């Protein structure tokens, strides 16, 4: 489409039903998304057309700028001192005082981004861009939001607009190169790299070889006391080039090869002699080390789950074998965005497909080829008497395979009608979907989320929820209602 | 059933069944407002719109002395700015008497009564303001606070839902709701804000884990949770 025809076609599209009748935010979002699409297609005329459309929309009523200004300044100070939670509070008050200021809305969106609250960040940044469509910083942050959400395509379009509208283009290109090389999210790196490729607005010259990603230890500490799913993006196993995502995901053997390659780069547990199949007899454990006994028995049935999206590794989590014919249970949030799945239970690997899934409770049942290994015994118990009982957790936090931790059942919590055990055993991103085990080896819960604030305030969906969820045939389960005493 | 038909059905139902039973205009207005709250709490847009139209057809009170009302309103606003709530209260009461149809005066009266903790009076006068202008988001917001501080979670949620529904700037209203959801000391109001955000499927982070129930019992899965916290 030539640049002269493009605006006309876009105006025709705009007069259609796409945005008619939509709410205020939806109308703004429609225009911003169109700017991203046009930008990703390097259609300058299209971007400008939608920018003009935004400029012509009715502006929100100005608020009290005098009241907002000191709050805004306070927010900047907090950001400069790496206090995003406090910054969020200050920028929010400034925004409430004067919602017509694009700078304030943009900084509020950025604060949400810093806190990992991507949905809120997206809404505020879209709003900020609707107020000031040429605000490069908001495009840059929106690109990061989409990238961190796993959407490399929209990330690239937003990054390209960041460059397009940048006052200081060399500086912005440097920021994009930095993101392409070092950001911890695959899709952010891919989006930034795509925006830097020839044909896009930003120049690809002097694109450095990608370096290592930000390590977990470099990330700022979490600050909001909120239950968060514990499924992280996969850290890149090696330095990678800035190739765009392939158009089709790997499947079958290629998927397993990809899994193996990825797994080989993840940190392994020190003991690599985990059994191949079957259960270790209890007697192999060191006599006065019940943890070792439980570990040996559980590790062949505890799974690492790797998800793939747009042909690339997306996230990882944990799971547990629950039947002798290869059924694996994990959290729904671990697999919800996956195009393909691979699992590794003990030393055995398999591709997997989703049999059933449920958002509430947050559970999914995967079907694998990993037969000939007995599944965990599920424990139906859920009562006050369990509080104080010792529990053991196995999972893959941050890719550290087979990490074993202990704690106690701290409480019973019912959240949105779903029963959880609050446990003190440490869990981290990557533990999602893994087993919480009693001393008798039965699984009492599925590790699901933790509070960022506080210490060891973690939550596991009660196994009783799984048993009664209808996710799979109870006849294929092994169920116990024991209290988890010593075997 | 489409929205238009539902709205018509509401109008018919209300017109046929309730009007004869409610003699007083003010009682009828309050009934419509309570219906708007109930319907908003369940996100029944057609029902809310129908009640809004009913309210807009109610007769307006005749002014006695509009000029005196405006002067009293200005005195009240000045006193409010300096924090002299009792002076403001007297002035707004005077303005409301001189012109019962002056929505600013009646709304400010409700606001001051809420600030003074006179919740029944505040509820009555904020409902008067909403009877005059059913889309007045600030009055809905004040009314939500009255209900929240009176531990009436359901009505607080309905009033907050109408605050968002009628907000001139929904993004600002969204942030106000998030601010309440994350920072408000009153459990009832905070919960109502969380529920309102969920009602409109807006992102929210719950900062406090629900308290431990006395006897959790066994809740069957795949049924709606008893807490009703889902949108």
CSV table of C-alpha atoms in Angstrom, one decimal, chain A:
chain,number,residue,atom,x,y,z
A,1,UNK,CA,0.0,0.0,0.0
A,2,UNK,CA,1.5,3.3,-0.9
A,3,UNK,CA,1.8,5.9,1.7
A,4,UNK,CA,-0.7,8.2,0.0
A,5,UNK,CA,-3.4,5.5,-0.1
A,6,UNK,CA,-2.7,4.3,3.4
A,7,UNK,CA,-4.3,7.2,5.3
A,8,UNK,CA,-7.4,7.0,3.2
A,9,UNK,CA,-7.8,3.3,3.8
A,10,UNK,CA,-7.2,3.7,7.5
A,11,UNK,CA,-9.8,6.4,7.7
A,12,UNK,CA,-12.3,4.1,6.0
A,13,UNK,CA,-11.4,1.4,8.5
A,14,UNK,CA,-11.8,3.9,11.3
A,15,UNK,CA,-15.3,4.7,10.2
A,16,UNK,CA,-16.2,1.0,10.5
A,17,UNK,CA,-17.6,-0.7,13.6
A,18,UNK,CA,-14.2,-1.7,15.1
A,19,UNK,CA,-14.2,1.2,17.6
A,20,UNK,CA,-17.8,2.2,17.5
A,21,UNK,CA,-19.6,1.9,20.7
A,22,UNK,CA,-16.5,0.9,22.6
A,23,UNK,CA,-15.8,2.4,26.0
A,24,UNK,CA,-13.4,5.3,26.5
A,25,UNK,CA,-10.3,3.1,27.3
A,26,UNK,CA,-11.2,0.7,24.5
A,27,UNK,CA,-11.3,3.5,22.0
A,28,UNK,CA,-7.9,4.8,23.1
A,29,UNK,CA,-6.5,1.3,23.1
A,30,UNK,CA,-7.8,0.7,19.6
A,31,UNK,CA,-5.8,3.6,18.3
A,32,UNK,CA,-2.7,2.8,20.2
A,33,UNK,CA,-2.8,-0.8,19.0
A,34,UNK,CA,-3.2,0.4,15.5
A,35,UNK,CA,-0.2,2.6,15.9
A,36,UNK,CA,1.7,-0.4,17.0
A,37,UNK,CA,0.5,-2.5,14.1
A,38,UNK,CA,1.4,0.2,11.6
A,39,UNK,CA,4.7,0.7,13.2
A,40,UNK,CA,5.5,-3.0,13.1
A,41,UNK,CA,4.8,-2.9,9.4
A,42,UNK,CA,7.0,0.2,9.1
A,43,UNK,CA,4.0,2.1,7.7
A,44,UNK,CA,4.8,5.7,8.6
A,45,UNK,CA,1.7,7.1,7.1
A,46,UNK,CA,-0.5,4.7,9.0
A,47,UNK,CA,1.2,5.6,12.3
A,48,UNK,CA,0.7,9.2,11.6
A,49,UNK,CA,-2.9,8.8,10.7
A,50,UNK,CA,-3.7,7.1,13.9
A,51,UNK,CA,-1.7,9.6,15.8
A,52,UNK,CA,-3.8,12.4,14.3
A,53,UNK,CA,-6.9,10.5,15.2
A,54,UNK,CA,-5.8,10.4,18.8
A,55,UNK,CA,-5.0,14.1,18.7
A,56,UNK,CA,-8.5,14.8,17.6
A,57,UNK,CA,-10.1,12.8,20.4
A,58,UNK,CA,-11.7,14.8,23.2
A,59,UNK,CA,-9.1,15.5,25.9
A,60,UNK,CA,-9.9,14.7,29.5
A,61,UNK,CA,-10.7,17.6,31.7
A,62,UNK,CA,-7.6,19.1,33.4
A,63,UNK,CA,-7.3,18.7,37.1
A,64,UNK,CA,-5.5,20.6,39.8
A,65,UNK,CA,-1.9,20.9,38.4
A,66,UNK,CA,-0.7,22.8,41.4
A,67,UNK,CA,-1.7,20.0,43.7
A,68,UNK,CA,-0.3,17.4,41.4
A,69,UNK,CA,3.1,18.9,40.9
A,70,UNK,CA,4.7,18.3,44.3
A,71,UNK,CA,3.3,14.8,44.3
A,72,UNK,CA,4.8,14.2,40.9
A,73,UNK,CA,8.2,15.4,42.1
A,74,UNK,CA,7.9,13.2,45.1
A,75,UNK,CA,7.3,10.2,42.8
A,76,UNK,CA,10.4,11.0,40.8
A,77,UNK,CA,12.5,11.2,44.0
A,78,UNK,CA,11.2,7.8,45.0
A,79,UNK,CA,12.0,6.3,41.6
A,80,UNK,CA,15.5,7.8,41.8
A,81,UNK,CA,16.0,6.1,45.1
A,82,UNK,CA,14.7,2.8,43.7
A,83,UNK,CA,11.5,2.9,45.7
A,84,UNK,CA,8.9,2.0,43.1
A,85,UNK,CA,6.1,1.2,45.6
A,86,UNK,CA,6.4,4.6,47.2
A,87,UNK,CA,6.7,6.1,43.7
A,88,UNK,CA,3.5,4.4,42.6
A,89,UNK,CA,1.7,5.9,45.6
A,90,UNK,CA,2.9,9.4,44.9
A,91,UNK,CA,2.3,9.2,41.1
A,92,UNK,CA,-1.1,7.8,41.8
A,93,UNK,CA,-2.1,10.7,44.0
A,94,UNK,CA,-0.7,13.1,41.4
A,95,UNK,CA,-2.7,11.4,38.7
A,96,UNK,CA,-5.9,11.5,40.7
A,97,UNK,CA,-5.3,15.3,41.2
A,98,UNK,CA,-4.6,15.9,37.5
A,99,UNK,CA,-5.4,13.1,35.2
A,100,UNK,CA,-4.8,15.1,32.1
A,101,UNK,CA,-1.1,15.2,32.5
A,102,UNK,CA,0.6,12.7,30.2
A,103,UNK,CA,3.9,12.8,32.1
A,104,UNK,CA,2.2,11.8,35.3
A,105,UNK,CA,0.2,9.0,33.7
A,106,UNK,CA,3.4,7.8,32.0
A,107,UNK,CA,5.3,7.7,35.2
A,108,UNK,CA,2.5,5.9,37.0
A,109,UNK,CA,2.5,3.3,34.3
A,110,UNK,CA,6.3,3.0,34.6
A,111,UNK,CA,5.9,2.5,38.3
A,112,UNK,CA,3.5,-0.3,37.7
A,113,UNK,CA,5.9,-1.8,35.3
A,114,UNK,CA,8.7,-1.6,37.9
A,115,UNK,CA,6.5,-3.5,40.3
A,116,UNK,CA,5.7,-6.2,37.7
A,117,UNK,CA,2.0,-5.2,37.6
A,118,UNK,CA,1.8,-5.5,33.8
A,119,UNK,CA,-1.9,-5.1,33.3
A,120,UNK,CA,-2.1,-1.9,35.2
A,121,UNK,CA,1.1,-0.7,33.5
A,122,UNK,CA,-0.4,-1.4,30.1
A,123,UNK,CA,-3.6,0.6,30.8
A,124,UNK,CA,-1.8,3.6,32.2
A,125,UNK,CA,0.8,3.7,29.4
A,126,UNK,CA,-1.9,3.4,26.7
A,127,UNK,CA,-3.8,6.2,28.4
A,128,UNK,CA,-0.6,8.3,28.6
A,129,UNK,CA,0.1,7.7,25.0
A,130,UNK,CA,-3.4,8.7,24.1
A,131,UNK,CA,-2.7,12.0,25.8
A,132,UNK,CA,0.7,12.4,24.2
A,133,UNK,CA,1.1,9.9,21.3
A,134,UNK,CA,4.7,11.1,20.6
A,135,UNK,CA,5.9,10.5,24.1
A,136,UNK,CA,8.8,8.2,23.4
A,137,UNK,CA,9.4,7.0,27.0
A,138,UNK,CA,5.9,5.7,27.2
A,139,UNK,CA,6.3,3.7,24.0
A,140,UNK,CA,9.6,2.3,25.4
A,141,UNK,CA,7.9,1.2,28.6
A,142,UNK,CA,4.9,-0.2,26.8
A,143,UNK,CA,7.2,-2.2,24.7
A,144,UNK,CA,8.7,-3.6,27.9
A,145,UNK,CA,5.2,-4.4,29.2
A,146,UNK,CA,4.3,-6.4,26.1
A,147,UNK,CA,7.7,-8.1,26.0
A,148,UNK,CA,7.4,-9.1,29.7
A,149,UNK,CA,3.9,-10.4,28.8
A,150,UNK,CA,5.5,-12.6,26.1
A,151,UNK,CA,4.3,-10.6,23.1
A,152,UNK,CA,7.4,-10.0,21.1
A,153,UNK,CA,5.4,-8.6,18.1
A,154,UNK,CA,3.7,-5.9,19.9
A,155,UNK,CA,6.8,-5.2,21.9
A,156,UNK,CA,8.7,-4.6,18.6
A,157,UNK,CA,6.0,-2.3,17.3
A,158,UNK,CA,6.0,-0.2,20.5
A,159,UNK,CA,9.8,-0.1,20.6
A,160,UNK,CA,9.8,1.1,16.9
A,161,UNK,CA,7.5,3.9,17.9
A,162,UNK,CA,9.7,4.8,20.8
A,163,UNK,CA,12.5,5.2,18.3
A,164,UNK,CA,10.3,7.0,15.8
A,165,UNK,CA,9.3,9.7,18.3
A,166,UNK,CA,12.5,9.9,20.3
A,167,UNK,CA,14.0,13.4,20.6
A,168,UNK,CA,17.5,11.8,21.1
A,169,UNK,CA,17.5,8.9,18.7
A,170,UNK,CA,21.1,7.6,19.3
A,171,UNK,CA,20.3,7.4,23.0
A,172,UNK,CA,17.1,5.5,22.4
A,173,UNK,CA,18.8,3.1,20.0
A,174,UNK,CA,21.4,2.5,22.8
A,175,UNK,CA,18.5,1.7,25.2
A,176,UNK,CA,17.0,-0.7,22.7
A,177,UNK,CA,20.4,-2.4,22.2
A,178,UNK,CA,20.7,-2.8,25.9
A,179,UNK,CA,17.3,-4.4,26.1
A,180,UNK,CA,18.1,-6.6,23.1
A,181,UNK,CA,21.2,-7.8,24.8
A,182,UNK,CA,20.5,-8.1,28.4
A,183,UNK,CA,16.8,-8.1,29.3
A,184,UNK,CA,15.7,-11.1,31.2
A,185,UNK,CA,12.5,-11.6,29.2
A,186,UNK,CA,12.9,-13.4,25.9
A,187,UNK,CA,10.2,-11.4,24.2
A,188,UNK,CA,11.6,-8.1,25.3
A,189,UNK,CA,15.0,-9.0,23.8
A,190,UNK,CA,13.3,-10.3,20.6
A,191,UNK,CA,11.1,-7.2,20.4
A,192,UNK,CA,14.0,-4.8,20.9
A,193,UNK,CA,16.1,-6.7,18.4
A,194,UNK,CA,13.3,-6.6,15.8
A,195,UNK,CA,12.9,-2.9,16.3
A,196,UNK,CA,16.6,-2.5,15.6
A,197,UNK,CA,16.6,-4.6,12.4
A,198,UNK,CA,17.0,-2.9,9.0
A,199,UNK,CA,13.6,-1.9,7.6
A,200,UNK,CA,12.4,-0.8,11.0
A,201,UNK,CA,12.8,2.8,12.3
A,202,UNK,CA,15.7,2.2,14.6
A,203,UNK,CA,19.1,1.4,13.0
A,204,UNK,CA,20.5,-2.0,13.5
A,205,UNK,CA,24.1,-0.9,13.0
A,206,UNK,CA,26.5,-1.6,15.7
A,207,UNK,CA,24.1,-4.1,17.2
A,208,UNK,CA,26.3,-5.8,19.7
A,209,UNK,CA,26.5,-9.5,20.3
A,210,UNK,CA,23.9,-10.4,23.0
A,211,UNK,CA,25.3,-10.7,26.4
A,212,UNK,CA,24.1,-12.7,29.4
A,213,UNK,CA,20.7,-11.8,30.8
A,214,UNK,CA,20.0,-10.1,34.1
A,215,UNK,CA,20.5,-12.6,36.8
A,216,UNK,CA,17.8,-13.3,39.4
A,217,UNK,CA,20.1,-11.8,42.0
A,218,UNK,CA,20.2,-8.5,40.1
A,219,UNK,CA,16.4,-8.0,40.2
A,220,UNK,CA,15.0,-5.5,42.7
A,221,UNK,CA,13.4,-7.1,45.7
A,222,UNK,CA,9.6,-7.5,45.5
A,223,UNK,CA,7.8,-5.0,47.5
A,224,UNK,CA,4.0,-5.6,47.2
A,225,UNK,CA,2.3,-7.9,49.6
A,226,UNK,CA,0.4,-9.8,47.0
A,227,UNK,CA,0.0,-13.4,46.2
A,228,UNK,CA,1.8,-13.9,42.9
A,229,UNK,CA,2.0,-17.0,40.8
A,230,UNK,CA,5.4,-18.6,41.0
A,231,UNK,CA,6.1,-19.3,37.4
A,232,UNK,CA,9.0,-17.3,36.0
A,233,UNK,CA,10.1,-16.7,32.5
A,234,UNK,CA,12.9,-19.0,31.5
A,235,UNK,CA,16.2,-17.2,31.7
A,236,UNK,CA,18.1,-17.6,28.5
A,237,UNK,CA,20.4,-20.6,28.8
A,238,UNK,CA,23.2,-19.1,26.8
A,239,UNK,CA,24.1,-15.8,25.2
A,240,UNK,CA,21.8,-15.5,22.2
A,241,UNK,CA,21.7,-13.7,19.0
A,242,UNK,CA,19.0,-11.2,18.3
A,243,UNK,CA,17.1,-13.4,15.9
A,244,UNK,CA,13.4,-12.8,15.7
A,245,UNK,CA,11.1,-15.6,16.9
A,246,UNK,CA,10.5,-18.3,14.3
A,247,UNK,CA,7.1,-18.4,12.9
A,248,UNK,CA,6.3,-21.9,13.9
A,249,UNK,CA,6.9,-23.6,17.2
A,250,UNK,CA,9.1,-26.7,17.3
A,251,UNK,CA,7.2,-30.0,17.7
A,252,UNK,CA,7.8,-33.6,18.5
A,253,UNK,CA,11.5,-34.4,18.3
A,254,UNK,CA,12.5,-30.8,17.7
A,255,UNK,CA,10.7,-29.9,20.8
A,256,UNK,CA,12.5,-32.5,22.8
A,257,UNK,CA,15.8,-31.5,21.4
A,258,UNK,CA,15.0,-27.9,22.4
A,259,UNK,CA,14.0,-29.1,25.8
A,260,UNK,CA,17.2,-31.1,26.2
A,261,UNK,CA,19.3,-28.1,25.1
A,262,UNK,CA,17.5,-25.8,27.5
A,263,UNK,CA,17.6,-28.3,30.4
A,264,UNK,CA,21.3,-28.9,29.9
A,265,UNK,CA,21.9,-25.3,30.7
A,266,UNK,CA,19.8,-25.2,33.8
A,267,UNK,CA,21.4,-25.7,37.1
A,268,UNK,CA,21.4,-29.3,38.1
A,269,UNK,CA,21.0,-30.7,41.6
A,270,UNK,CA,24.3,-31.8,43.0
A,271,UNK,CA,23.2,-35.4,43.1
A,272,UNK,CA,22.7,-36.5,39.6
A,273,UNK,CA,22.1,-40.1,40.4
A,274,UNK,CA,18.3,-39.9,40.7
A,275,UNK,CA,16.7,-43.1,39.7
A,276,UNK,CA,15.5,-43.6,36.2
A,277,UNK,CA,12.2,-45.3,36.8
A,278,UNK,CA,10.2,-46.8,39.6
A,279,UNK,CA,10.4,-46.0,43.3
A,280,UNK,CA,13.3,-46.3,45.5
A,281,UNK,CA,12.5,-48.4,48.5
A,282,UNK,CA,12.2,-46.5,51.7
A,283,UNK,CA,15.1,-48.4,53.2
A,284,UNK,CA,17.6,-46.7,51.0
A,285,UNK,CA,17.2,-43.5,53.0
A,286,UNK,CA,19.6,-42.5,55.7
A,287,UNK,CA,18.1,-43.7,59.0
A,288,UNK,CA,17.7,-40.5,60.8
A,289,UNK,CA,17.2,-38.3,57.7
A,290,UNK,CA,13.6,-38.6,56.8
A,291,UNK,CA,14.0,-35.8,54.3
A,292,UNK,CA,16.5,-37.8,52.3
A,293,UNK,CA,14.0,-40.7,52.2
A,294,UNK,CA,11.2,-38.5,51.0
A,295,UNK,CA,13.5,-36.8,48.4
A,296,UNK,CA,14.6,-40.2,47.0
A,297,UNK,CA,11.1,-41.4,46.7
A,298,UNK,CA,9.7,-38.2,45.3
A,299,UNK,CA,12.2,-37.0,42.8
A,300,UNK,CA,11.3,-39.5,40.0
A,301,UNK,CA,7.7,-38.3,40.2
A,302,UNK,CA,8.4,-34.6,40.4
A,303,UNK,CA,8.5,-32.9,37.1
A,304,UNK,CA,10.1,-29.9,35.4
A,305,UNK,CA,7.7,-28.3,33.0
A,306,UNK,CA,9.0,-26.2,30.1
A,307,UNK,CA,6.5,-24.2,28.1
A,308,UNK,CA,7.1,-23.0,24.5
A,309,UNK,CA,5.4,-20.0,22.9
A,310,UNK,CA,6.0,-18.7,19.4
A,311,UNK,CA,8.7,-21.3,19.0
A,312,UNK,CA,10.7,-20.2,22.0
A,313,UNK,CA,11.0,-21.3,25.6
A,314,UNK,CA,8.5,-19.2,27.5
A,315,UNK,CA,8.4,-20.2,31.2
A,316,UNK,CA,9.0,-23.1,33.5
A,317,UNK,CA,7.3,-24.6,36.4
A,318,UNK,CA,6.9,-27.8,38.3
A,319,UNK,CA,4.5,-30.7,38.3
A,320,UNK,CA,3.8,-34.1,39.8
A,321,UNK,CA,3.1,-37.5,38.3
A,322,UNK,CA,-0.3,-38.7,39.6
A,323,UNK,CA,-0.9,-41.9,37.7
A,324,UNK,CA,1.1,-44.8,36.3
A,325,UNK,CA,0.0,-43.9,32.8
A,326,UNK,CA,1.7,-40.6,32.7
A,327,UNK,CA,-0.7,-38.0,34.0
A,328,UNK,CA,1.0,-34.9,35.3
A,329,UNK,CA,-0.7,-32.2,37.4
A,330,UNK,CA,0.6,-28.7,37.5
A,331,UNK,CA,-0.9,-25.2,37.9
A,332,UNK,CA,-3.0,-23.7,35.1
A,333,UNK,CA,-1.0,-20.5,35.2
A,334,UNK,CA,2.2,-22.5,34.3
A,335,UNK,CA,0.8,-23.7,31.0
A,336,UNK,CA,-1.9,-21.2,30.1
A,337,UNK,CA,0.1,-19.3,27.5
A,338,UNK,CA,1.9,-22.3,26.1
A,339,UNK,CA,1.8,-23.4,22.5
A,340,UNK,CA,3.8,-26.6,23.3
A,341,UNK,CA,4.9,-28.3,26.5
A,342,UNK,CA,7.7,-30.6,27.5
A,343,UNK,CA,8.1,-32.3,30.8
A,344,UNK,CA,11.0,-34.0,32.6
A,345,UNK,CA,10.1,-36.2,35.6
A,346,UNK,CA,13.2,-37.6,37.2
A,347,UNK,CA,15.5,-38.3,34.3
A,348,UNK,CA,12.7,-39.0,31.8
A,349,UNK,CA,11.5,-36.6,29.3
A,350,UNK,CA,8.3,-36.3,27.2
A,351,UNK,CA,6.3,-33.9,25.2
A,352,UNK,CA,3.0,-33.2,26.9
A,353,UNK,CA,-0.4,-32.0,25.9
A,354,UNK,CA,-3.1,-30.4,28.1
A,355,UNK,CA,-5.8,-32.9,29.0
A,356,UNK,CA,-7.9,-30.6,31.2
A,357,UNK,CA,-7.5,-27.3,32.8
A,358,UNK,CA,-9.2,-25.1,35.4
A,359,UNK,CA,-8.5,-21.5,36.3
A,360,UNK,CA,-10.2,-21.9,39.7
A,361,UNK,CA,-8.8,-24.0,41.2
A,362,UNK,CA,-5.6,-23.1,39.4
A,363,UNK,CA,-4.9,-26.6,38.1
A,364,UNK,CA,-4.1,-28.4,34.8
A,365,UNK,CA,-3.8,-32.0,33.9
A,366,UNK,CA,-1.1,-32.9,31.3
A,367,UNK,CA,-0.9,-36.1,29.4
A,368,UNK,CA,2.6,-37.5,28.8
A,369,UNK,CA,4.2,-40.8,27.7
A,370,UNK,CA,5.9,-41.2,31.1
A,371,UNK,CA,4.2,-44.5,32.1
A,372,UNK,CA,5.7,-47.3,34.2
A,373,UNK,CA,6.2,-45.0,37.2
A,374,UNK,CA,3.7,-44.9,40.0
A,375,UNK,CA,2.2,-41.5,40.7
A,376,UNK,CA,2.2,-39.8,44.0
A,377,UNK,CA,-0.4,-40.8,46.5
A,378,UNK,CA,-2.8,-37.8,47.0
A,379,UNK,CA,-3.8,-37.0,50.5
A,380,UNK,CA,-7.4,-35.9,50.9
A,381,UNK,CA,-6.9,-34.4,54.4
A,382,UNK,CA,-7.8,-30.7,55.1
A,383,UNK,CA,-8.4,-29.8,58.7
A,384,UNK,CA,-7.1,-27.7,61.5
A,385,UNK,CA,-5.3,-30.7,63.0
A,386,UNK,CA,-2.8,-30.5,60.1
A,387,UNK,CA,-1.5,-27.1,61.2
A,388,UNK,CA,2.0,-27.5,62.5
A,389,UNK,CA,2.7,-30.7,60.5
A,390,UNK,CA,6.0,-30.9,58.7
A,391,UNK,CA,5.9,-30.6,54.9
A,392,UNK,CA,8.5,-31.0,52.2
A,393,UNK,CA,8.5,-29.2,48.9
A,394,UNK,CA,10.3,-30.3,45.7
A,395,UNK,CA,10.4,-28.1,42.6
A,396,UNK,CA,12.5,-26.2,40.2
A,397,UNK,CA,12.8,-22.6,41.5
A,398,UNK,CA,14.5,-20.4,38.9
A,399,UNK,CA,15.4,-23.6,37.0
A,400,UNK,CA,17.3,-25.1,40.0
A,401,UNK,CA,16.0,-28.6,39.4
A,402,UNK,CA,14.9,-30.8,42.2
A,403,UNK,CA,15.3,-28.2,44.9
A,404,UNK,CA,14.1,-29.6,48.2
A,405,UNK,CA,12.8,-27.5,51.1
A,406,UNK,CA,10.9,-28.0,54.3
A,407,UNK,CA,8.5,-26.2,56.5
A,408,UNK,CA,5.3,-26.6,58.3
A,409,UNK,CA,1.6,-26.1,57.5
A,410,UNK,CA,1.0,-22.6,58.9
A,411,UNK,CA,-2.7,-22.3,58.3
A,412,UNK,CA,-5.7,-23.1,56.2
A,413,UNK,CA,-6.9,-20.5,53.8
A,414,UNK,CA,-9.9,-20.4,51.5
A,415,UNK,CA,-9.5,-17.9,48.7
A,416,UNK,CA,-12.3,-17.4,46.2
A,417,UNK,CA,-13.8,-20.7,47.3
A,418,UNK,CA,-10.6,-22.7,46.8
A,419,UNK,CA,-8.9,-24.4,49.8
A,420,UNK,CA,-5.2,-23.6,50.3
A,421,UNK,CA,-2.6,-24.7,52.8
A,422,UNK,CA,-0.5,-21.8,53.9
A,423,UNK,CA,3.0,-23.3,54.3
A,424,UNK,CA,6.3,-22.0,55.6
A,425,UNK,CA,8.4,-24.0,53.2
A,426,UNK,CA,10.3,-21.6,51.0
A,427,UNK,CA,9.1,-21.6,47.4
A,428,UNK,CA,10.1,-19.3,44.5
A,429,UNK,CA,9.2,-18.7,40.9
A,430,UNK,CA,9.5,-22.1,39.2
A,431,UNK,CA,8.0,-24.0,42.1
A,432,UNK,CA,4.5,-23.5,40.7
A,433,UNK,CA,2.7,-26.8,40.3
A,434,UNK,CA,5.1,-28.9,42.4
A,435,UNK,CA,4.2,-31.2,45.2
A,436,UNK,CA,3.9,-30.4,48.9
A,437,UNK,CA,4.6,-33.7,50.6
A,438,UNK,CA,3.9,-35.1,54.1
A,439,UNK,CA,6.3,-37.4,55.9
A,440,UNK,CA,4.4,-40.4,54.7
A,441,UNK,CA,5.2,-39.4,51.1
A,442,UNK,CA,1.7,-38.4,50.2
A,443,UNK,CA,1.0,-35.1,48.5
A,444,UNK,CA,-1.1,-32.8,50.6
A,445,UNK,CA,-1.0,-29.8,48.2
A,446,UNK,CA,0.3,-28.2,45.0
A,447,UNK,CA,2.6,-25.2,45.4
A,448,UNK,CA,0.9,-22.3,43.7
A,449,UNK,CA,1.7,-18.8,45.0
A,450,UNK,CA,3.4,-16.8,47.7
A,451,UNK,CA,3.2,-13.4,49.2
A,452,UNK,CA,6.0,-11.1,48.0
A,453,UNK,CA,5.9,-9.3,51.3
A,454,UNK,CA,6.8,-11.1,54.5
A,455,UNK,CA,8.8,-14.3,54.8
A,456,UNK,CA,7.7,-17.7,53.8
A,457,UNK,CA,4.1,-16.9,53.4
A,458,UNK,CA,3.4,-19.4,50.7
A,459,UNK,CA,0.3,-21.2,49.5
A,460,UNK,CA,-0.5,-24.6,48.1
A,461,UNK,CA,-3.8,-25.7,46.7
A,462,UNK,CA,-5.1,-28.5,48.9
A,463,UNK,CA,-4.8,-31.9,47.2
A,464,UNK,CA,-8.4,-32.4,48.2
A,465,UNK,CA,-9.3,-29.8,45.6
A,466,UNK,CA,-7.5,-31.8,43.0
A,467,UNK,CA,-9.2,-35.0,44.0
A,468,UNK,CA,-12.6,-33.5,43.8
A,469,UNK,CA,-12.0,-31.2,40.9
A,470,UNK,CA,-13.1,-33.6,38.2
A,471,UNK,CA,-9.8,-33.0,36.4
A,472,UNK,CA,-9.3,-36.7,36.1
A,473,UNK,CA,-10.9,-40.0,37.0
A,474,UNK,CA,-10.6,-40.8,40.7
A,475,UNK,CA,-10.1,-44.4,39.8
A,476,UNK,CA,-6.7,-43.5,38.3
A,477,UNK,CA,-5.6,-41.8,41.5
A,478,UNK,CA,-4.1,-43.2,44.7
A,479,UNK,CA,-5.8,-41.4,47.5
A,480,UNK,CA,-5.0,-41.5,51.2
A,481,UNK,CA,-6.6,-39.6,54.1
A,482,UNK,CA,-3.7,-40.2,56.5
A,483,UNK,CA,-2.5,-37.4,58.7
A,484,UNK,CA,1.1,-37.6,57.4
A,485,UNK,CA,2.6,-39.3,60.3
A,486,UNK,CA,5.9,-41.2,59.9
A,487,UNK,CA,5.5,-44.3,57.7
